[in-house]
Amino acid sequence: MYSLADIEVDLYEVLEVHRGATTEEIRKAYRKSALANHPDKVPEDERPAAEAKFINVQKAYEILSDDDKRHLYDTHGMSAFNGSGEPGMGGGMGGMPPGFEEMFAEMFGGGMGGMPGMGGMGGMPGGGRSRRSPDDEQDYEVSLEELYKGKTVKFASTRNIICSLCKGKGGKEKATAKQCSTCDGVGLQEVITQMGQFLTKQTRPCSVCNGQGSFFSPKDKCKKCKGKQTTEEKKMLEIYIAPGSRDGEKIVLEGEADQIPGRENGDIVFKLMQEEHEVFDRAGSDLRAEIDITLAEALTGFSRVVLKHLDGRGIEITHPAGKVLSTGQVLKISGEGMPIKRSDSRGDLYLAVNVKFPDASWKPTPEMLEKLRELLPKPDPAIEASTVDEVDYDPNGNMDEFGARDAHGGSAWVDDEDDDEPAQCAAQ
């Protein structure tokens, strides 16, 4: 198992500071490195390596941040913290200068665990693992109506809790766990893997003790949890989705994730995922929708409900006669958008007008058409031309066919694949 005392290592290089660094510079370097290598901040497959680096960063800081320990290290190197002066921790405390044994016990708690940490990240039991149990993160699909009105959701949760019989020990009251000889009680072990023609060294949780550093014999295991340290618990929980909540927003139930002995409880985190709506689009606190009005309404005005809002209310509009509406025109209704959290305000509603012309089923009489010609605006003055040809036309033309008969597919650009030259303009 790799540790700072196993090899000749420069603690200043571990923290990336110069040998004359001040205590404040060492503290800042430690915080920066500890955050960068915290196991909870890296992907799952990189976590073992980050845990090992995190342990070494903590131990380097523990020595260099203390003036007396730093002086001993500067004078004797890491051999001052290794009784035999050889790699490994099994040589006992013999051969240490006076006071080293007490200092070693103070620093490492009699072993490799229990390193003092930084804020909420210290005290890494079991070989440098995070003090918090992992958060339980999951997506929760929610409709736009629910985001508009708000919603309370109740659900049953099953999680692991610390065994009430052994209090998370995993063994009987008077039983003593055996230190794992595979990882020397650290909870981590190095494995050599081959990647192509290269051999790489990786640090992983010990497969013998499952990263605990110790284990109980079968006869000494807790009868309730079978040595697992935790049991299952079912519990009813609820989350509240406040009106105006947004897509991607997170709702946190603090301390409701699985419990792990020696760690603070992680959280259950719900990430809101807004479902697509068939009528409304949302942008922040504003809403957008399209409304269909007839040609007659666009010309003569109207007063009616144009759409149903997200809370079921009908939105009525009165448009005066004589003010013509056109397709693409936007009607803005202030205060009818989404609620704005922690306030009594709302966003705005934007209605895009779509004027519907009569379809093929409309069969006006000649008299009706003549009357429309008299009522509606006259066309622009006639276009004068020296020659006039009356032509036939297809009333169902398709703009997707525009340029389709061009030999180059409707494009003025050709791609010369032979000499890998950039696309060039076709000859005219």
CSV table of C-alpha atoms in Angstrom, one decimal:
chain,number,residue,atom,x,y,z
A,1,MET,CA,0.0,0.0,0.0
A,2,TYR,CA,1.4,3.4,-1.0
A,3,SER,CA,1.9,6.0,1.7
A,4,LEU,CA,4.2,9.0,2.3
A,5,ALA,CA,6.3,7.0,4.7
A,6,ASP,CA,6.8,4.1,2.2
A,7,ILE,CA,9.0,6.1,-0.2
A,8,GLU,CA,11.3,9.0,-0.3
A,9,VAL,CA,8.9,11.8,-1.1
A,10,ASP,CA,9.1,15.6,-0.9
A,11,LEU,CA,6.1,16.9,1.1
A,12,TYR,CA,6.6,20.3,-0.3
A,13,GLU,CA,6.1,18.9,-3.8
A,14,VAL,CA,2.9,17.1,-2.6
A,15,LEU,CA,1.5,20.5,-1.6
A,16,GLU,CA,3.2,22.3,-4.5
A,17,VAL,CA,4.9,24.9,-2.4
A,18,HIS,CA,8.5,26.0,-2.0
A,19,ARG,CA,10.5,25.0,1.0
A,20,GLY,CA,10.5,28.5,2.4
A,21,ALA,CA,6.7,28.8,2.2
A,22,THR,CA,4.9,30.5,5.1
A,23,THR,CA,2.3,28.7,7.2
A,24,GLU,CA,-0.4,30.7,5.4
A,25,GLU,CA,0.9,29.7,2.0
A,26,ILE,CA,0.9,26.1,3.1
A,27,ARG,CA,-2.6,26.4,4.4
A,28,LYS,CA,-3.9,27.9,1.1
A,29,ALA,CA,-2.1,25.2,-0.9
A,30,TYR,CA,-3.6,22.5,1.2
A,31,ARG,CA,-7.1,23.9,0.7
A,32,LYS,CA,-6.6,24.1,-3.0
A,33,SER,CA,-5.2,20.6,-3.4
A,34,ALA,CA,-7.7,19.1,-1.0
A,35,LEU,CA,-10.6,20.5,-2.9
A,36,ALA,CA,-9.2,19.5,-6.3
A,37,ASN,CA,-8.6,15.9,-5.1
A,38,HIS,CA,-11.7,15.4,-2.9
A,39,PRO,CA,-13.2,12.0,-3.8
A,40,ASP,CA,-16.7,13.5,-4.1
A,41,LYS,CA,-15.5,15.9,-6.8
A,42,VAL,CA,-14.3,13.4,-9.3
A,43,PRO,CA,-16.0,10.7,-11.5
A,44,GLU,CA,-16.5,7.3,-9.9
A,45,ASP,CA,-13.7,5.6,-11.9
A,46,GLU,CA,-11.2,8.3,-10.7
A,47,ARG,CA,-12.3,8.2,-7.0
A,48,PRO,CA,-9.7,5.6,-5.7
A,49,ALA,CA,-6.8,7.5,-7.1
A,50,ALA,CA,-8.2,10.8,-5.8
A,51,GLU,CA,-8.7,9.2,-2.3
A,52,ALA,CA,-5.1,8.1,-2.2
A,53,LYS,CA,-3.9,11.6,-3.3
A,54,PHE,CA,-6.3,13.2,-0.8
A,55,ILE,CA,-4.7,11.1,2.1
A,56,ASN,CA,-1.2,12.2,1.2
A,57,VAL,CA,-2.2,15.8,0.9
A,58,GLN,CA,-3.7,15.7,4.4
A,59,LYS,CA,-0.6,14.1,5.9
A,60,ALA,CA,1.7,16.5,4.2
A,61,TYR,CA,-0.3,19.4,5.6
A,62,GLU,CA,-0.4,17.8,9.1
A,63,ILE,CA,3.4,17.8,9.2
A,64,LEU,CA,4.3,21.1,7.4
A,65,SER,CA,1.6,23.2,9.2
A,66,ASP,CA,3.1,22.4,12.6
A,67,ASP,CA,6.4,24.2,13.3
A,68,ASP,CA,7.9,21.4,15.4
A,69,LYS,CA,6.9,18.6,13.0
A,70,ARG,CA,8.1,20.6,10.1
A,71,HIS,CA,11.5,21.1,11.7
A,72,LEU,CA,11.8,17.3,12.3
A,73,TYR,CA,10.8,16.6,8.7
A,74,ASP,CA,13.3,19.2,7.3
A,75,THR,CA,16.0,17.6,9.5
A,76,HIS,CA,15.3,13.9,9.2
A,77,GLY,CA,12.9,13.5,6.3
A,78,MET,CA,10.1,11.0,6.4
A,79,SER,CA,12.3,8.5,8.2
A,80,ALA,CA,11.5,10.5,11.3
A,81,PHE,CA,7.9,9.2,11.0
A,82,ASN,CA,8.9,5.6,10.3
A,83,GLY,CA,10.4,3.7,13.2
A,84,SER,CA,12.6,1.3,11.2
A,85,GLY,CA,13.7,3.9,8.7
A,86,GLU,CA,12.8,1.5,6.0
A,87,PRO,CA,9.7,1.5,3.7
A,88,GLY,CA,6.5,0.3,5.5
A,89,MET,CA,5.0,0.9,8.9
A,90,GLY,CA,5.7,-2.5,10.5
A,91,GLY,CA,9.0,-1.7,12.1
A,92,GLY,CA,7.6,-0.4,15.3
A,93,MET,CA,8.8,2.8,17.0
A,94,GLY,CA,12.3,1.6,17.8
A,95,GLY,CA,15.1,3.9,16.7
A,96,MET,CA,13.1,7.1,16.8
A,97,PRO,CA,14.5,10.2,18.5
A,98,PRO,CA,13.0,11.0,21.9
A,99,GLY,CA,9.4,12.3,21.7
A,100,PHE,CA,8.8,10.8,18.2
A,101,GLU,CA,6.5,8.0,19.5
A,102,GLU,CA,4.2,10.5,21.2
A,103,MET,CA,4.2,12.7,18.2
A,104,PHE,CA,3.4,9.8,15.9
A,105,ALA,CA,0.5,8.8,18.0
A,106,GLU,CA,-0.7,12.4,18.1
A,107,MET,CA,-0.5,12.8,14.4
A,108,PHE,CA,-1.9,9.5,13.1
A,109,GLY,CA,-4.0,8.4,16.0
A,110,GLY,CA,-2.1,5.2,16.4
A,111,GLY,CA,-2.7,4.3,12.7
A,112,MET,CA,-3.3,5.6,9.3
A,113,GLY,CA,-6.9,6.9,9.8
A,114,GLY,CA,-8.3,9.8,11.7
A,115,MET,CA,-6.3,12.5,10.0
A,116,PRO,CA,-7.5,16.0,11.0
A,117,GLY,CA,-9.1,17.6,8.1
A,118,MET,CA,-10.2,20.9,6.7
A,119,GLY,CA,-13.7,22.2,7.7
A,120,GLY,CA,-16.2,19.6,6.6
A,121,MET,CA,-13.7,17.5,4.8
A,122,GLY,CA,-11.4,16.2,7.6
A,123,GLY,CA,-11.4,13.1,9.8
A,124,MET,CA,-11.3,10.7,6.9
A,125,PRO,CA,-11.9,7.3,8.5
A,126,GLY,CA,-11.2,4.2,6.5
A,127,GLY,CA,-8.4,5.4,4.4
A,128,GLY,CA,-9.4,8.9,3.4
A,129,ARG,CA,-13.0,8.6,2.3
A,130,SER,CA,-15.3,11.5,2.3
A,131,ARG,CA,-17.0,12.4,5.6
A,132,ARG,CA,-20.3,12.5,3.9
A,133,SER,CA,-22.2,9.6,2.5
A,134,PRO,CA,-22.9,10.0,-1.2
A,135,ASP,CA,-25.9,12.0,-2.3
A,136,ASP,CA,-28.8,10.2,-3.9
A,137,GLU,CA,-29.4,12.3,-7.1
A,138,GLN,CA,-32.4,11.6,-9.4
A,139,ASP,CA,-34.4,13.4,-12.1
A,140,TYR,CA,-38.0,14.2,-11.5
A,141,GLU,CA,-40.3,14.9,-14.5
A,142,VAL,CA,-42.8,17.7,-13.9
A,143,SER,CA,-45.4,19.3,-16.1
A,144,LEU,CA,-45.6,23.0,-16.9
A,145,GLU,CA,-48.9,23.1,-15.1
A,146,GLU,CA,-47.3,21.8,-11.9
A,147,LEU,CA,-44.5,24.3,-12.1
A,148,TYR,CA,-47.1,27.0,-12.5
A,149,LYS,CA,-49.4,26.0,-9.7
A,150,GLY,CA,-46.9,24.3,-7.4
A,151,LYS,CA,-47.2,20.7,-6.1
A,152,THR,CA,-46.5,18.6,-3.0
A,153,VAL,CA,-45.3,15.1,-3.7
A,154,LYS,CA,-45.2,12.3,-1.1
A,155,PHE,CA,-43.2,9.1,-1.7
A,156,ALA,CA,-41.8,6.1,0.1
A,157,SER,CA,-38.1,5.9,0.5
A,158,THR,CA,-36.0,2.9,1.3
A,159,ARG,CA,-32.5,3.6,2.6
A,160,ASN,CA,-29.7,2.1,4.7
A,161,ILE,CA,-29.5,3.3,8.3
A,162,ILE,CA,-26.9,2.6,10.9
A,163,CYS,CA,-27.7,-0.7,12.7
A,164,SER,CA,-29.5,0.0,16.0
A,165,LEU,CA,-28.1,-3.2,17.6
A,166,CYS,CA,-24.3,-2.7,17.0
A,167,LYS,CA,-24.5,1.1,16.5
A,168,GLY,CA,-22.7,0.6,13.1
A,169,LYS,CA,-19.8,-1.4,14.5
A,170,GLY,CA,-20.7,-4.5,12.5
A,171,GLY,CA,-19.8,-6.9,15.3
A,172,LYS,CA,-20.8,-8.0,18.8
A,173,GLU,CA,-20.4,-5.6,21.7
A,174,LYS,CA,-17.2,-7.1,23.1
A,175,ALA,CA,-15.8,-8.4,19.8
A,176,THR,CA,-12.8,-6.7,18.2
A,177,ALA,CA,-12.4,-6.3,14.5
A,178,LYS,CA,-9.3,-7.7,12.9
A,179,GLN,CA,-7.1,-5.4,11.0
A,180,CYS,CA,-7.0,-6.3,7.3
A,181,SER,CA,-3.5,-7.6,6.5
A,182,THR,CA,-4.1,-7.1,2.8
A,183,CYS,CA,-4.3,-3.3,3.0
A,184,ASP,CA,-2.6,-2.9,6.4
A,185,GLY,CA,-5.8,-1.4,7.8
A,186,VAL,CA,-5.9,1.5,5.4
A,187,GLY,CA,-8.8,0.3,3.3
A,188,LEU,CA,-7.1,0.9,0.0
A,189,GLN,CA,-4.8,-1.3,-2.0
A,190,GLU,CA,-2.7,-0.9,-5.2
A,191,VAL,CA,-3.3,-3.0,-8.2
A,192,ILE,CA,-1.3,-3.2,-11.4
A,193,THR,CA,-3.3,-3.2,-14.6
A,194,GLN,CA,-2.1,-3.4,-18.2
A,195,MET,CA,-3.3,-0.8,-20.7
A,196,GLY,CA,-2.0,-1.7,-24.1
A,197,GLN,CA,1.8,-2.3,-23.7
A,198,PHE,CA,2.0,-0.3,-20.5
A,199,LEU,CA,1.5,-1.3,-16.9
A,200,THR,CA,-0.3,1.2,-14.7
A,201,LYS,CA,-0.7,1.4,-10.9
A,202,GLN,CA,-4.1,2.2,-9.5
A,203,THR,CA,-5.5,2.6,-6.0
A,204,ARG,CA,-8.8,0.9,-5.2
A,205,PRO,CA,-10.9,0.1,-2.1
A,206,CYS,CA,-9.5,-3.2,-0.6
A,207,SER,CA,-11.4,-6.2,-1.9
A,208,VAL,CA,-10.9,-8.1,1.4
A,209,CYS,CA,-12.3,-5.7,3.9
A,210,ASN,CA,-14.5,-3.7,1.4
A,211,GLY,CA,-12.5,-0.6,2.1
A,212,GLN,CA,-13.1,-0.7,5.9
A,213,GLY,CA,-9.5,-1.5,7.0
A,214,SER,CA,-10.8,-4.2,9.3
A,215,PHE,CA,-13.4,-6.9,9.5
A,216,PHE,CA,-15.1,-9.3,12.0
A,217,SER,CA,-14.8,-13.0,11.9
A,218,PRO,CA,-18.2,-14.8,11.0
A,219,LYS,CA,-18.9,-15.7,14.7
A,220,ASP,CA,-18.4,-12.2,15.9
A,221,LYS,CA,-20.6,-10.4,13.3
A,222,CYS,CA,-23.7,-8.5,14.5
A,223,LYS,CA,-26.7,-10.8,14.3
A,224,LYS,CA,-29.0,-8.0,13.0
A,225,CYS,CA,-26.9,-6.5,10.2
A,226,LYS,CA,-24.7,-9.5,9.5
A,227,GLY,CA,-21.6,-7.4,9.8
A,228,LYS,CA,-22.9,-4.9,7.2
A,229,GLN,CA,-23.1,-2.1,9.8
A,230,THR,CA,-26.4,-0.9,8.3
A,231,THR,CA,-30.0,-2.1,7.9
A,232,GLU,CA,-32.8,-1.0,5.6
A,233,GLU,CA,-35.5,1.5,6.7
A,234,LYS,CA,-38.7,2.5,4.9
A,235,LYS,CA,-39.8,6.1,5.4
A,236,MET,CA,-42.4,8.4,3.9
A,237,LEU,CA,-41.0,11.7,2.6
A,238,GLU,CA,-42.4,14.6,0.7
A,239,ILE,CA,-41.0,17.3,-1.6
A,240,TYR,CA,-42.6,20.7,-2.3
A,241,ILE,CA,-42.4,22.2,-5.7
A,242,ALA,CA,-43.0,25.9,-5.3
A,243,PRO,CA,-45.0,27.8,-7.9
A,244,GLY,CA,-42.6,29.3,-10.5
A,245,SER,CA,-39.9,26.6,-10.0
A,246,ARG,CA,-37.8,26.1,-13.1
A,247,ASP,CA,-36.5,23.3,-15.3
A,248,GLY,CA,-33.1,22.0,-13.9
A,249,GLU,CA,-33.8,23.4,-10.4
A,250,LYS,CA,-32.8,21.1,-7.5
A,251,ILE,CA,-34.8,20.2,-4.4
A,252,VAL,CA,-32.7,18.9,-1.6
A,253,LEU,CA,-33.9,16.7,1.3
A,254,GLU,CA,-31.0,17.1,3.7
A,255,GLY,CA,-29.6,14.0,5.5
A,256,GLU,CA,-32.1,11.6,3.9
A,257,ALA,CA,-29.6,9.6,1.8
A,258,ASP,CA,-28.0,6.2,2.9
A,259,GLN,CA,-26.2,6.3,6.3
A,260,ILE,CA,-22.7,5.1,6.6
A,261,PRO,CA,-20.9,4.7,9.9
A,262,GLY,CA,-18.4,7.5,10.7
A,263,ARG,CA,-19.8,9.8,8.1
A,264,GLU,CA,-22.4,12.6,7.9
A,265,ASN,CA,-25.6,11.8,6.1
A,266,GLY,CA,-25.8,12.7,2.5
A,267,ASP,CA,-28.8,14.3,0.8
A,268,ILE,CA,-31.5,13.2,-1.6
A,269,VAL,CA,-31.5,15.6,-4.5
A,270,PHE,CA,-34.3,15.9,-7.0
A,271,LYS,CA,-33.6,17.7,-10.3
A,272,LEU,CA,-36.7,19.0,-11.9
A,273,MET,CA,-37.1,18.1,-15.6
A,274,GLN,CA,-39.9,20.1,-17.3
A,275,GLU,CA,-42.0,18.1,-19.8
A,276,GLU,CA,-42.6,19.6,-23.2
A,277,HIS,CA,-46.0,21.4,-23.4
A,278,GLU,CA,-48.3,21.3,-26.4
A,279,VAL,CA,-49.5,24.9,-26.0
A,280,PHE,CA,-47.0,27.0,-24.1
A,281,ASP,CA,-43.3,27.8,-24.4
A,282,ARG,CA,-41.4,29.1,-21.4
A,283,ALA,CA,-38.5,31.6,-21.2
A,284,GLY,CA,-37.7,32.4,-17.6
A,285,SER,CA,-40.9,33.8,-16.1
A,286,ASP,CA,-42.5,34.6,-19.4
A,287,LEU,CA,-44.9,32.4,-21.4
A,288,ARG,CA,-45.6,32.2,-25.2
A,289,ALA,CA,-48.5,30.7,-27.1
A,290,GLU,CA,-50.1,30.9,-30.5
A,291,ILE,CA,-53.7,31.9,-31.0
A,292,ASP,CA,-55.8,31.3,-34.2
A,293,ILE,CA,-58.3,33.9,-35.3
A,294,THR,CA,-60.4,34.0,-38.4
A,295,LEU,CA,-60.0,36.4,-41.3
A,296,ALA,CA,-63.3,38.0,-40.3
A,297,GLU,CA,-62.1,38.5,-36.7
A,298,ALA,CA,-58.8,40.0,-38.0
A,299,LEU,CA,-60.8,42.5,-40.0
A,300,THR,CA,-63.8,43.3,-37.9
A,301,GLY,CA,-62.6,42.6,-34.3
A,302,PHE,CA,-63.8,40.1,-31.7
A,303,SER,CA,-64.4,39.4,-28.0
A,304,ARG,CA,-63.9,35.8,-26.8
A,305,VAL,CA,-61.7,33.4,-24.9
A,306,VAL,CA,-58.6,32.7,-27.0
A,307,LEU,CA,-56.9,30.0,-24.8
A,308,LYS,CA,-57.0,28.1,-21.5
A,309,HIS,CA,-54.3,29.0,-19.1
A,310,LEU,CA,-52.1,26.6,-17.1
A,311,ASP,CA,-54.4,26.9,-14.1
A,312,GLY,CA,-57.6,26.2,-16.1
A,313,ARG,CA,-58.7,29.9,-16.5
A,314,GLY,CA,-60.0,31.1,-19.8
A,315,ILE,CA,-58.1,34.1,-21.2
A,316,GLU,CA,-60.5,36.5,-22.9
A,317,ILE,CA,-59.5,39.2,-25.3
A,318,THR,CA,-61.6,42.0,-26.8
A,319,HIS,CA,-60.1,43.4,-30.0
A,320,PRO,CA,-61.8,46.5,-31.4
A,321,ALA,CA,-63.3,46.6,-34.9
A,322,GLY,CA,-61.3,48.7,-37.4
A,323,LYS,CA,-57.9,47.7,-36.1
A,324,VAL,CA,-56.7,44.9,-38.4
A,325,LEU,CA,-54.7,42.0,-37.0
A,326,SER,CA,-52.1,40.3,-39.1
A,327,THR,CA,-50.3,36.9,-38.9
A,328,GLY,CA,-47.1,37.2,-36.8
A,329,GLN,CA,-48.4,40.1,-34.8
A,330,VAL,CA,-47.8,39.6,-31.0
A,331,LEU,CA,-50.2,40.5,-28.2
A,332,LYS,CA,-48.5,41.0,-24.8
A,333,ILE,CA,-50.5,40.5,-21.7
A,334,SER,CA,-48.6,41.7,-18.6
A,335,GLY,CA,-48.7,39.7,-15.4
A,336,GLU,CA,-50.1,36.5,-17.0
A,337,GLY,CA,-46.8,34.6,-17.2
A,338,MET,CA,-45.2,32.3,-14.7
A,339,PRO,CA,-45.1,33.1,-11.0
A,340,ILE,CA,-41.8,34.5,-9.7
A,341,LYS,CA,-40.6,32.7,-6.7
A,342,ARG,CA,-40.5,34.5,-3.3
A,343,SER,CA,-42.6,37.4,-4.7
A,344,ASP,CA,-46.2,38.2,-5.7
A,345,SER,CA,-45.2,39.1,-9.2
A,346,ARG,CA,-45.6,37.2,-12.4
A,347,GLY,CA,-44.0,37.3,-15.8
A,348,ASP,CA,-45.8,38.2,-19.0
A,349,LEU,CA,-47.8,36.2,-21.6
A,350,TYR,CA,-47.0,36.7,-25.3
A,351,LEU,CA,-49.6,35.6,-27.8
A,352,ALA,CA,-48.5,35.2,-31.4
A,353,VAL,CA,-51.4,35.8,-33.8
A,354,ASN,CA,-52.1,33.3,-36.6
A,355,VAL,CA,-54.8,34.5,-39.0
A,356,LYS,CA,-56.7,31.6,-40.5
A,357,PHE,CA,-58.0,32.1,-44.1
A,358,PRO,CA,-61.0,30.2,-45.4
A,359,ASP,CA,-60.2,26.7,-46.7
A,360,ALA,CA,-61.5,24.9,-49.7
A,361,SER,CA,-64.8,24.2,-48.0
A,362,TRP,CA,-65.8,27.8,-48.2
A,363,LYS,CA,-68.3,28.3,-51.1
A,364,PRO,CA,-69.3,32.0,-51.4
A,365,THR,CA,-72.0,33.1,-53.8
A,366,PRO,CA,-71.1,35.5,-56.7
A,367,GLU,CA,-73.1,38.1,-54.8
A,368,MET,CA,-71.0,37.6,-51.7
A,369,LEU,CA,-67.8,37.9,-53.6
A,370,GLU,CA,-68.9,41.1,-55.4
A,371,LYS,CA,-69.8,42.6,-52.0
A,372,LEU,CA,-66.4,41.7,-50.6
A,373,ARG,CA,-64.7,43.4,-53.6
A,374,GLU,CA,-66.7,46.6,-52.8
A,375,LEU,CA,-65.8,46.4,-49.1
A,376,LEU,CA,-62.2,45.4,-49.1
A,377,PRO,CA,-59.3,47.6,-50.2
A,378,LYS,CA,-58.7,47.8,-53.9
A,379,PRO,CA,-55.5,46.3,-55.4
A,380,ASP,CA,-52.5,48.4,-56.4
A,381,PRO,CA,-52.5,50.1,-59.8
A,382,ALA,CA,-52.1,47.7,-62.7
A,383,ILE,CA,-48.6,46.8,-63.9
A,384,GLU,CA,-47.9,48.0,-67.4
A,385,ALA,CA,-46.0,45.7,-69.8
A,386,SER,CA,-45.4,45.7,-73.6
A,387,THR,CA,-46.4,42.1,-73.9
A,388,VAL,CA,-48.9,40.2,-71.7
A,389,ASP,CA,-49.1,36.4,-71.5
A,390,GLU,CA,-51.8,34.6,-69.7
A,391,VAL,CA,-50.4,31.5,-68.0
A,392,ASP,CA,-51.6,28.4,-66.2
A,393,TYR,CA,-50.4,27.8,-62.6
A,394,ASP,CA,-50.4,25.1,-59.9
A,395,PRO,CA,-52.1,26.4,-56.8
A,396,ASN,CA,-50.3,23.7,-54.6
A,397,GLY,CA,-46.7,24.5,-55.4
A,398,ASN,CA,-44.0,23.4,-52.9
A,399,MET,CA,-41.0,25.6,-52.1
A,400,ASP,CA,-39.0,22.5,-51.2
A,401,GLU,CA,-38.8,21.9,-55.0
A,402,PHE,CA,-37.2,25.3,-55.6
A,403,GLY,CA,-33.9,24.6,-57.4
A,404,ALA,CA,-34.4,20.9,-57.4
A,405,ARG,CA,-33.7,20.5,-61.1
A,406,ASP,CA,-30.3,22.3,-60.8
A,407,ALA,CA,-27.5,19.9,-61.7
A,408,HIS,CA,-25.7,20.9,-58.5
A,409,GLY,CA,-28.7,20.3,-56.3
A,410,GLY,CA,-29.7,24.0,-56.2
A,411,SER,CA,-26.3,25.1,-54.8
A,412,ALA,CA,-23.7,27.3,-56.5
A,413,TRP,CA,-20.9,25.5,-54.7
A,414,VAL,CA,-19.1,22.3,-55.6
A,415,ASP,CA,-16.8,20.1,-53.6
A,416,ASP,CA,-13.6,19.0,-55.3
A,417,GLU,CA,-12.8,15.7,-53.6
A,418,ASP,CA,-9.8,14.8,-55.8
A,419,ASP,CA,-7.3,17.3,-54.5
A,420,ASP,CA,-8.9,18.0,-51.0
A,421,GLU,CA,-9.1,21.7,-51.9
A,422,PRO,CA,-11.7,23.9,-50.1
A,423,ALA,CA,-15.2,24.1,-51.6
A,424,GLN,CA,-15.1,26.4,-54.7
A,425,CYS,CA,-17.7,28.4,-56.6
A,426,ALA,CA,-19.1,26.6,-59.7
A,427,ALA,CA,-18.2,28.0,-63.1
A,428,GLN,CA,-20.9,30.2,-64.5
